[in-house]
């Protein structure tokens, strides 16, 4: 059994002309009987038994789909976006006035002196509050005092204090300019800092590149761009000791220019504003950042107990070999609780039932492998997809166990006065969230297995299957032209146009141009001769010719599929109608069941009453025959009167009879497996 339903053995699966779609393809009788059944990729609705099994499978799948959606949505908290957005606006977007008409903000940093000004006049002011307003009760709180107490103990203290004395609102109200005051370790009144902020620098060695003799008088040393071989690793720099990435419990930094897989020289700040100002000014005066610096990083972490969210904040000043500063920020949020430690009873029940269904489907997959064999089992894409889904479910469980242990160790170290790193937790949480997103996508996509009752959807999926090879072949030519234009744009405009600054960005710009999102002015300004020619040839060749050829391939295949596929016999509607009618009849007739009337009952010629005599049809007019419902087109055509204008009525009846026999044989071959199963069941019952 697959993840979404039972997988039939190879000898019991769909054949022509009844496809796995549940639709018929026009073919000869010999083709219908000669084709071999192959594995069905969709649920069939040709018999009442198949309809019943399919509805049960679909109901179970819907339960699994709902549970999966709830579980995957729970990995993100609804307030994570607002938490990140607030901190980003607070530390990167907001401008602070240094002197009249001169402001500083993180996003507008251009030079290293701007970075020092940002730390002194923006970051520390925001972190500790307005320097021009003295805060009430600004005495730092020690580790053992209020901000470090557990939530339950603080709530108990509040309840006891309410009965003892009236609150003094005037004394507790902070000045308007002190809304972001760092009272001990509490930031914005709601967030606890996990250790003081930390400055980290990554450097390269001098003389790591070649200097021309003509310029030695101006530059006696040369500093290359960052690489693992050019990195400077000494005991300390400017009083900051070097620590490896393992010692810092950090992860690689992916920035605009490079990926930094190292630790660096670190300096820890404090919770006191004056002490931090002194540290930053000393570093600036001692030229802690010089020509060998390639990256300076300011990082700290917060915990919001109202929402149980950890947040990691990194503000990066990347220094390229050409000079200047490239400001970047990385903000990540992680939930405190996992599947195992979640305090919500509702979500705990959801997690339990979800893994019960995962184990159930896993057992079914093992049974399927045992029956069909591993070699045949893994040849099916559907089986591989089921295995990927189940594997992701178990990986999610492994991560949540690790997450619980990691957070427990982190919380146990909060009493220390050193920086608490969340890099490893954030890194694996990002991978986990991405995995859960892919899991939700795959489970939702699997619902297409149940669409065979809709002809349009079957035509859509069949069209994609038919034209896949043609599209793959044409995509090769399209990719060659596409990459050629991306390389051409990089060489022509890469030094002046920001959308062509590197090869990957050029490829994305090509895609954006197809969608109409581009800046033609910058293309023309970058190269006034070749710019317009580049743009016009790209639009004509790629947009008007190649893309329309894609559409032509798809449309031609769709027309072919549409002419071949006709509506087959689907018992889904009639089965549901019969069941609903039986329920309504049972309710309206006080629990009595409706009698079975599958036989063709004929009215007697004398009293016009019904009789079960099958020979009665020869004794009265055919127009009064009450035929059974759900007849096929061939059956209905067989029982119609012969038109009066027909020249050879015998030949007309013979053609109708042959058509009916062909359809009966077709149904017999299609449903042979079902018939044999029913016979075996009857034999077992009789024994």
XYZ file of C-alpha atoms in Angstrom:
687
model
C 0.000 0.000 0.000
C 1.370 3.410 -0.934
C 1.259 6.453 1.193
C -2.024 7.520 -0.328
C -3.607 4.235 -1.184
C -3.215 0.603 -2.077
C -0.768 -0.221 -4.808
C -2.016 -3.070 -6.934
C 0.326 -5.851 -8.045
C 1.697 -5.609 -11.522
C -0.690 -8.161 -12.961
C -3.656 -6.349 -11.447
C -2.935 -2.825 -12.633
C -4.304 -0.543 -15.371
C -4.155 -1.536 -19.039
C -5.239 -0.111 -22.353
C -7.776 1.022 -23.274
C -8.678 1.826 -19.669
C -5.728 3.926 -18.531
C -4.574 4.552 -15.025
C -6.511 7.778 -15.402
C -9.812 5.920 -15.462
C -10.410 7.132 -19.048
C -10.559 5.235 -22.317
C -8.362 5.750 -25.343
C -9.847 4.970 -28.729
C -8.118 1.844 -29.989
C -8.817 -1.406 -31.778
C -10.086 -4.534 -30.073
C -6.745 -6.292 -30.603
C -4.893 -3.414 -28.915
C -7.287 -3.549 -26.006
C -6.592 -7.220 -25.324
C -2.893 -7.239 -26.227
C -1.702 -4.485 -23.909
C -0.261 -5.484 -20.539
C -1.400 -3.891 -17.309
C 1.002 -1.462 -15.715
C 1.097 0.178 -12.335
C -1.739 2.637 -11.849
C -0.695 6.142 -10.982
C -4.222 7.164 -10.054
C -7.211 5.680 -8.306
C -9.740 3.956 -10.577
C -13.486 4.400 -10.186
C -14.767 1.716 -12.581
C -16.563 -0.566 -10.105
C -18.446 -0.088 -6.870
C -15.762 -1.995 -4.997
C -13.007 0.229 -6.356
C -15.054 3.315 -5.546
C -15.565 2.126 -1.978
C -11.858 1.365 -1.498
C -10.863 4.657 -3.119
C -13.158 6.681 -0.878
C -11.739 4.986 2.212
C -8.185 5.679 1.039
C -9.073 9.260 0.221
C -10.647 9.807 3.643
C -7.535 8.433 5.382
C -5.328 10.588 3.190
C -7.334 13.725 3.989
C -6.788 13.055 7.694
C -3.050 12.656 7.087
C -3.018 15.798 4.927
C -4.733 17.877 7.613
C -2.394 16.583 10.323
C 0.659 17.235 8.142
C -0.507 20.777 7.440
C -1.006 21.462 11.144
C 2.399 20.025 12.038
C 4.276 21.922 9.323
C 2.539 25.194 10.146
C 3.525 24.811 13.789
C 7.242 25.156 13.007
C 6.742 28.895 12.549
C 5.268 31.282 15.094
C 2.921 33.984 13.842
C 4.946 36.685 15.648
C 8.330 35.734 14.201
C 7.956 38.127 11.278
C 7.010 41.055 13.495
C 9.863 40.277 15.876
C 12.410 40.331 13.039
C 10.810 43.331 11.358
C 10.859 45.414 14.543
C 14.517 44.673 15.242
C 15.491 45.325 11.636
C 13.804 48.719 11.612
C 15.223 49.535 15.026
C 18.873 48.720 14.287
C 19.277 49.002 10.496
C 16.665 51.332 9.013
C 16.286 54.035 11.652
C 18.557 57.065 11.274
C 20.129 58.745 14.304
C 21.321 62.360 14.310
C 25.014 62.880 15.076
C 25.066 66.635 14.566
C 22.489 68.878 12.876
C 21.942 67.764 9.259
C 24.211 64.719 9.739
C 22.643 61.301 10.371
C 23.921 57.752 10.519
C 22.129 54.471 9.818
C 23.298 50.932 9.218
C 21.917 50.645 5.684
C 23.839 53.742 4.524
C 27.292 52.733 5.747
C 30.008 53.412 3.171
C 33.342 53.495 5.016
C 34.971 52.054 8.132
C 34.647 55.385 10.030
C 30.913 55.221 9.286
C 30.860 51.810 10.951
C 32.441 53.214 14.132
C 30.002 56.142 14.107
C 27.116 53.707 13.780
C 28.282 51.728 16.802
C 28.702 54.826 18.974
C 25.790 57.032 17.900
C 23.216 54.504 16.744
C 23.651 50.962 18.018
C 24.674 51.710 21.610
C 22.118 54.516 21.865
C 19.378 52.180 20.673
C 20.543 49.337 22.886
C 20.938 51.373 26.086
C 18.403 54.131 25.543
C 18.669 57.856 24.857
C 21.848 59.278 26.363
C 20.238 62.695 26.936
C 17.512 61.329 29.261
C 18.398 59.723 32.575
C 16.370 56.593 33.165
C 14.495 55.995 36.379
C 15.723 52.913 38.123
C 18.451 52.337 35.599
C 20.610 50.400 37.986
C 21.746 47.171 36.318
C 19.990 44.090 37.590
C 22.176 41.228 38.691
C 21.879 37.707 37.382
C 19.970 36.482 40.413
C 17.372 39.246 40.300
C 14.069 39.756 38.546
C 14.922 39.337 34.825
C 16.439 35.926 35.529
C 13.583 34.470 37.552
C 11.324 31.909 36.052
C 7.944 32.923 34.744
C 5.976 31.001 37.366
C 7.915 32.530 40.262
C 7.463 36.067 38.957
C 3.745 35.525 38.477
C 3.515 34.249 42.050
C 5.370 37.329 43.331
C 3.029 39.586 41.387
C -0.060 37.942 42.858
C 1.340 38.341 46.381
C 2.278 41.988 45.829
C -1.169 42.909 44.516
C -2.755 42.071 47.867
C -0.107 43.855 49.945
C 0.115 47.283 48.362
C -1.322 49.469 45.665
C 0.838 49.882 42.561
C 2.588 53.200 42.164
C 2.081 53.887 38.479
C 3.970 57.171 38.482
C 7.085 55.569 39.918
C 6.971 52.674 37.454
C 6.392 54.757 34.348
C 9.614 55.279 32.394
C 10.477 58.547 30.661
C 9.348 58.847 27.023
C 12.909 58.833 25.736
C 13.838 55.674 27.600
C 11.567 53.166 25.831
C 14.511 51.021 24.704
C 16.581 51.298 27.876
C 18.721 48.258 28.628
C 17.788 47.657 32.254
C 20.322 44.997 33.147
C 19.650 42.357 30.492
C 16.074 43.270 29.539
C 15.599 44.978 26.163
C 12.324 46.675 25.106
C 10.811 45.547 28.421
C 9.993 42.119 26.948
C 13.230 40.553 25.671
C 16.081 39.021 27.642
C 19.608 39.279 26.264
C 21.443 35.960 26.212
C 24.804 37.326 27.167
C 26.384 40.675 26.204
C 26.955 41.644 22.543
C 30.149 40.531 20.833
C 32.410 42.056 18.178
C 34.209 39.675 15.831
C 36.761 40.388 13.102
C 38.098 38.220 10.268
C 41.430 39.194 8.709
C 43.836 38.229 5.921
C 47.647 38.185 6.010
C 49.712 40.884 4.371
C 51.704 40.191 1.201
C 49.080 37.687 0.039
C 48.962 39.227 -3.445
C 51.440 40.550 -6.027
C 52.527 44.217 -6.005
C 53.991 45.730 -9.155
C 57.406 47.300 -8.715
C 56.124 50.610 -10.047
C 53.726 50.946 -7.091
C 55.947 49.726 -4.253
C 56.699 53.319 -3.236
C 52.972 53.824 -2.624
C 51.958 50.375 -1.328
C 54.658 48.380 0.378
C 52.187 45.639 1.409
C 49.261 43.978 -0.315
C 46.142 42.326 1.162
C 44.202 39.828 -0.934
C 40.494 39.050 -0.701
C 39.439 36.515 1.911
C 40.186 32.844 1.407
C 41.087 30.023 3.752
C 44.698 30.105 2.530
C 45.047 33.891 2.925
C 43.442 34.138 6.376
C 45.509 35.556 9.206
C 45.569 33.256 12.239
C 47.704 34.532 15.091
C 47.327 34.425 18.858
C 45.681 37.849 19.155
C 45.124 41.125 17.330
C 44.715 44.421 19.170
C 44.020 42.646 22.419
C 41.379 40.373 20.859
C 42.250 36.649 21.029
C 41.699 34.427 18.015
C 39.114 31.682 18.489
C 38.158 28.949 16.064
C 34.662 28.345 14.788
C 34.330 25.331 17.081
C 35.354 27.339 20.130
C 32.809 30.028 19.260
C 30.101 27.435 18.518
C 29.417 29.325 15.292
C 28.552 28.383 11.715
C 29.930 29.648 8.371
C 28.890 33.168 7.364
C 27.460 33.547 3.860
C 27.780 37.164 2.751
C 27.650 39.078 -0.522
C 31.285 38.491 -1.442
C 32.320 35.304 0.328
C 31.590 32.397 2.627
C 33.622 32.754 5.828
C 34.340 29.351 7.342
C 36.341 30.522 10.318
C 36.034 31.998 13.791
C 37.930 35.259 14.213
C 39.198 37.748 16.757
C 36.499 38.435 19.336
C 35.832 41.117 21.944
C 32.895 40.840 24.348
C 30.971 43.972 25.283
C 29.093 44.443 28.565
C 25.617 45.373 29.810
C 26.831 48.855 30.824
C 26.601 51.675 28.315
C 29.597 53.670 29.486
C 31.818 50.604 29.473
C 30.706 49.736 25.940
C 31.373 53.288 24.719
C 34.879 53.114 26.138
C 35.559 49.724 24.484
C 34.355 50.891 21.063
C 36.271 54.188 21.188
C 39.459 52.410 22.248
C 39.136 49.991 19.338
C 38.607 52.895 16.956
C 41.592 54.858 18.277
C 43.842 51.783 18.168
C 42.876 51.125 14.532
C 41.496 47.684 15.302
C 40.103 47.625 11.752
C 42.842 48.204 9.184
C 43.767 47.183 5.632
C 43.903 43.510 6.599
C 40.320 43.453 7.890
C 37.804 41.728 5.651
C 34.772 41.450 7.925
C 33.581 42.954 11.205
C 30.585 41.372 12.872
C 28.410 42.595 15.737
C 26.190 39.855 17.158
C 23.873 39.330 20.103
C 20.867 37.149 20.949
C 17.465 37.771 22.525
C 14.749 35.659 24.098
C 11.112 36.748 24.233
C 9.328 34.847 26.970
C 5.851 36.069 25.954
C 6.075 34.084 22.717
C 8.908 31.670 23.667
C 11.057 32.731 20.720
C 14.844 32.937 20.460
C 16.320 35.519 18.096
C 19.827 35.758 16.680
C 20.924 39.183 15.370
C 24.064 39.709 13.294
C 25.085 43.064 11.817
C 27.905 42.603 9.322
C 30.286 45.160 7.842
C 32.078 43.387 4.992
C 35.211 45.158 3.760
C 36.149 44.281 0.146
C 39.752 44.631 -1.113
C 38.642 47.705 -3.074
C 37.806 49.571 0.144
C 34.541 50.734 1.637
C 31.976 48.748 3.586
C 29.094 46.505 2.499
C 26.498 46.485 5.313
C 24.435 43.327 5.756
C 22.149 42.025 8.472
C 21.060 38.488 9.347
C 18.128 38.003 11.712
C 16.881 34.511 12.563
C 14.203 33.303 14.960
C 13.747 29.873 16.555
C 10.924 28.492 18.656
C 11.771 27.478 22.191
C 9.595 24.363 22.305
C 9.651 21.357 19.987
C 7.239 18.471 19.370
C 8.404 16.825 22.564
C 8.411 19.834 24.888
C 5.383 21.679 23.487
C 3.070 22.742 26.306
C -0.036 22.918 24.101
C -2.247 19.889 24.695
C -3.945 20.376 21.332
C -0.673 20.295 19.371
C 0.623 17.368 21.432
C -2.416 15.336 20.381
C -1.844 16.363 16.757
C 1.805 15.243 16.897
C 0.855 11.878 18.424
C -1.809 11.090 15.828
C 0.454 12.290 13.023
C 3.212 9.861 13.970
C 0.686 7.069 14.438
C -0.306 7.551 10.797
C 3.346 7.760 9.756
C 4.042 4.403 11.414
C 0.901 2.966 9.790
C 2.011 4.028 6.314
C 5.548 2.837 7.005
C 4.287 -0.656 7.851
C 2.278 -0.693 4.626
C 5.350 0.279 2.621
C 7.400 -2.534 4.172
C 4.625 -4.986 3.306
C 4.625 -3.694 -0.255
C 8.394 -4.164 -0.532
C 8.076 -7.696 0.824
C 5.363 -8.588 -1.702
C 6.777 -6.983 -4.855
C 10.496 -7.089 -4.104
C 12.839 -4.175 -3.532
C 14.001 -3.990 -7.156
C 10.521 -3.577 -8.602
C 9.367 -1.414 -5.726
C 12.020 1.278 -6.167
C 11.467 1.484 -9.917
C 8.234 3.377 -9.292
C 8.453 7.145 -8.837
C 5.394 7.058 -6.589
C 7.099 4.591 -4.264
C 10.231 6.726 -4.127
C 8.112 9.762 -3.324
C 6.387 7.877 -0.507
C 9.771 6.873 0.917
C 11.001 10.469 0.792
C 7.906 11.667 2.657
C 8.275 9.027 5.362
C 12.005 9.707 5.672
C 11.324 13.408 6.215
C 8.793 12.572 8.927
C 11.366 10.539 10.849
C 14.065 13.185 10.324
C 11.666 15.710 11.838
C 11.412 13.514 14.927
C 15.203 13.249 15.175
C 15.578 17.012 14.900
C 12.974 17.699 17.589
C 14.775 15.376 20.006
C 18.057 17.189 19.313
C 16.308 20.590 19.559
C 14.935 19.751 23.009
C 18.368 18.727 24.309
C 20.103 21.747 22.744
C 17.645 24.268 24.190
C 17.826 22.613 27.603
C 21.615 22.994 27.628
C 21.303 26.578 26.442
C 18.839 27.542 29.167
C 21.012 25.935 31.835
C 23.896 28.279 30.891
C 21.905 31.521 31.022
C 23.288 32.441 34.437
C 26.730 33.064 32.928
C 28.073 36.492 31.960
C 29.440 35.442 28.585
C 27.963 35.471 25.077
C 25.494 32.634 24.360
C 25.741 31.410 20.762
C 22.605 30.369 18.866
C 24.354 29.790 15.534
C 24.169 25.991 15.543
C 20.555 26.014 16.690
C 19.572 28.558 14.022
C 21.458 26.710 11.279
C 19.789 23.351 11.858
C 16.430 25.003 12.478
C 16.628 26.660 9.064
C 17.287 23.289 7.415
C 14.469 21.745 9.447
C 11.966 24.428 8.434
C 12.949 24.067 4.764
C 12.502 20.302 5.022
C 9.043 20.682 6.567
C 8.063 23.094 3.804
C 9.088 20.546 1.150
C 7.236 17.830 3.077
C 4.016 19.857 3.079
C 4.405 20.516 -0.649
C 4.919 16.841 -1.525
C 1.945 15.693 0.546
C -0.328 18.258 -1.096
C 0.921 17.290 -4.564
C 0.094 13.632 -3.890
C -3.606 14.519 -3.903
C -3.417 14.425 -7.719
C -3.622 10.637 -7.440
C -7.349 10.978 -6.766
C -8.248 13.247 -9.705
C -9.207 10.599 -12.259
C -12.919 11.420 -11.821
C -12.272 14.768 -13.600
C -11.535 14.596 -17.307
C -9.894 18.031 -17.552
C -7.368 17.303 -14.826
C -6.527 13.959 -16.404
C -5.936 15.672 -19.741
C -3.629 18.144 -18.020
C -1.461 15.499 -16.352
C -1.442 13.281 -19.441
C -0.340 16.224 -21.582
C 2.616 16.893 -19.303
C 3.644 13.228 -19.477
C 3.361 13.071 -23.266
C 5.317 16.254 -23.982
C 7.994 15.744 -21.305
C 10.551 14.306 -23.747
C 9.936 16.995 -26.369
C 10.197 19.732 -23.774
C 13.389 18.218 -22.365
C 15.003 18.186 -25.804
C 13.927 21.716 -26.608
C 14.999 22.936 -23.162
C 18.594 22.060 -24.027
C 18.574 24.489 -26.951
C 16.756 27.077 -24.839
C 19.335 26.740 -22.054
C 22.211 27.263 -24.495
C 20.715 30.503 -25.806
C 19.705 31.598 -22.321
C 23.160 31.057 -20.787
C 24.825 32.700 -23.781
C 22.804 35.868 -23.227
C 23.528 35.763 -19.485
C 27.279 35.546 -20.160
C 27.049 38.303 -22.767
C 25.172 40.575 -20.357
C 27.739 39.928 -17.616
C 30.619 40.942 -19.898
C 28.856 43.956 -21.410
C 27.223 45.483 -18.336
C 28.762 43.715 -15.321
C 30.862 46.677 -14.183
C 28.027 49.243 -14.342
C 24.671 47.480 -14.051
C 23.849 45.988 -10.606
C 21.646 43.295 -12.162
C 24.630 41.876 -14.103
C 27.274 42.051 -11.358
C 27.876 38.263 -11.398
C 26.832 35.264 -13.447
C 24.075 34.010 -11.130
C 22.544 37.476 -10.924
C 22.686 37.716 -14.725
C 20.704 34.486 -15.058
C 18.062 35.770 -12.647
C 17.929 39.035 -14.602
C 17.229 37.083 -17.793
C 14.272 35.411 -16.101
C 13.024 38.758 -14.813
C 13.210 40.223 -18.323
C 10.894 37.467 -19.567
C 8.406 38.536 -16.885
C 8.795 42.214 -17.814
C 10.780 43.212 -14.725
C 13.928 44.976 -15.918
C 15.624 48.398 -16.043
C 16.263 49.297 -19.653
C 17.735 52.738 -18.798
C 20.659 51.138 -16.934
C 21.287 48.766 -19.848
C 21.457 51.667 -22.278
C 23.621 53.745 -19.934
C 26.046 50.856 -19.439
C 26.618 50.449 -23.193
C 24.877 52.856 -25.556
C 25.769 50.875 -28.687
C 25.424 47.212 -27.770
C 22.854 47.733 -24.995
C 19.820 48.338 -27.265
C 20.961 45.598 -29.674
C 21.305 43.144 -26.786
C 17.852 43.984 -25.476
C 16.046 43.780 -28.846
C 17.659 40.503 -29.940
C 16.935 38.902 -26.563
C 13.266 39.904 -26.660
C 12.819 38.755 -30.274
C 14.700 35.470 -30.015
C 13.849 34.309 -26.511
C 10.532 35.941 -25.748
C 8.782 35.801 -29.135
C 10.320 32.684 -30.707
C 11.610 30.222 -28.120
C 8.838 30.708 -25.563
C 6.175 30.400 -28.256
C 7.786 27.165 -29.405
C 7.377 25.891 -25.853
C 3.693 26.754 -25.992
C 3.339 25.177 -29.443
C 4.733 21.854 -28.185
C 2.341 21.858 -25.244
C -0.697 22.872 -27.319
C -0.046 20.226 -29.970
C 0.257 17.519 -27.330
C -2.869 18.759 -25.564
C -4.932 18.609 -28.760
C -3.713 15.057 -29.387
C -4.548 13.972 -25.848
C -7.927 15.676 -25.999
C -8.855 13.794 -29.171
C -7.697 10.433 -27.782
C -9.119 10.509 -24.257
C -12.860 10.042 -23.861
C -14.896 9.763 -20.723
C -14.816 6.237 -19.352
C -17.243 4.542 -17.032
C -16.803 6.089 -13.609
C -19.004 4.712 -10.871
C -18.039 7.413 -8.387
C -21.064 9.629 -8.963
C -23.568 6.798 -9.129
C -22.073 5.107 -6.060
C -22.298 8.267 -3.973
C -25.816 8.909 -5.291
C -26.946 5.396 -4.360
C -25.473 5.634 -0.879
C -27.027 9.030 -0.231
C -30.366 7.834 -1.583
C -30.208 4.771 0.645
C -29.479 6.947 3.682
C -32.356 9.299 2.886
C -34.686 6.355 2.276
C -33.587 4.745 5.556
C -34.315 7.958 7.459
C -37.632 8.768 5.774
C -38.964 5.187 5.988
C -38.219 4.660 9.665
C -35.231 2.375 9.327
C -36.494 0.146 6.492
C -33.971 -0.672 3.799
C -34.739 -0.236 0.136
C -35.317 -3.448 -1.848
C -32.786 -4.393 -4.490
C -34.150 -3.754 -7.989
C -31.246 -4.478 -10.242
C -33.220 -6.761 -12.577
C -34.979 -5.391 -15.599
C -38.686 -5.470 -14.849
C -41.082 -5.443 -17.814
C -44.721 -4.297 -17.703
C -47.325 -6.903 -18.540
C -49.367 -6.153 -21.686
C -52.746 -6.813 -20.032
C -52.645 -4.846 -16.759
C -49.428 -2.812 -17.360
C -47.951 -4.198 -14.148
C -44.285 -5.092 -13.836
C -43.061 -8.636 -14.239
C -39.639 -10.230 -13.973
C -40.188 -12.366 -17.070
C -37.238 -11.656 -19.373
C -39.239 -12.793 -22.431
C -41.931 -10.237 -21.852
C -40.103 -7.706 -23.993
C -41.386 -9.429 -27.114
C -45.033 -8.950 -26.078
C -45.278 -5.173 -25.801
C -44.024 -1.926 -27.263
C -40.338 -1.164 -26.674
C -41.135 2.416 -25.789
C -42.730 1.212 -22.520
C -39.716 -0.788 -21.357
C -38.309 0.309 -17.982
C -34.579 -0.302 -18.324
C -32.090 -0.329 -15.488
C -30.233 2.855 -14.806
C -26.536 3.636 -15.418
C -26.547 2.175 -18.928
C -23.585 2.852 -21.173
C -23.925 4.599 -24.502
C -23.580 1.315 -26.409
C -26.262 -0.361 -24.283
C -28.672 2.515 -24.738
C -27.999 2.553 -28.467
C -28.652 -1.199 -28.646
C -32.134 -0.912 -27.143
C -33.185 2.019 -29.320
C -35.736 1.534 -32.057
C -34.421 1.102 -35.577
C -34.932 4.354 -37.494
C -37.547 4.073 -40.200
C -35.231 5.543 -42.840
C -32.680 2.727 -42.342
C -32.373 0.675 -45.515
C -30.906 -2.519 -44.054
C -32.420 -2.932 -40.586
C -30.817 -6.327 -40.000
C -27.348 -4.903 -40.631
C -28.160 -1.983 -38.293
C -29.143 -4.374 -35.500
C -26.029 -6.481 -36.154
C -23.743 -3.446 -35.875
C -25.375 -2.474 -32.600
C -25.002 -5.982 -31.267
C -21.316 -6.176 -32.274
C -20.641 -2.821 -30.599
C -22.332 -4.012 -27.429
C -20.362 -7.274 -27.472
C -17.095 -5.335 -27.880
C -17.888 -3.191 -24.877
C -18.897 -6.196 -22.786
C -15.640 -7.971 -23.682
C -13.706 -4.819 -22.900
C -15.333 -4.544 -19.485
C -14.767 -8.240 -18.877
C -11.032 -7.965 -19.580
C -10.736 -4.778 -17.535
C -12.548 -6.171 -14.517
C -11.186 -9.719 -14.746
C -9.041 -9.248 -11.644
C -11.995 -7.940 -9.673
C -14.163 -10.845 -10.820
C -11.506 -13.391 -9.868
C -11.128 -11.802 -6.431
C -14.863 -11.950 -5.875
C -14.937 -15.608 -6.932
C -12.104 -16.401 -4.533
C -13.939 -14.639 -1.713
C -17.114 -16.608 -2.459
C -15.160 -19.876 -2.513
C -13.581 -19.063 0.841
C -16.953 -18.178 2.326
C -18.524 -21.418 1.085
C -15.716 -23.438 2.648
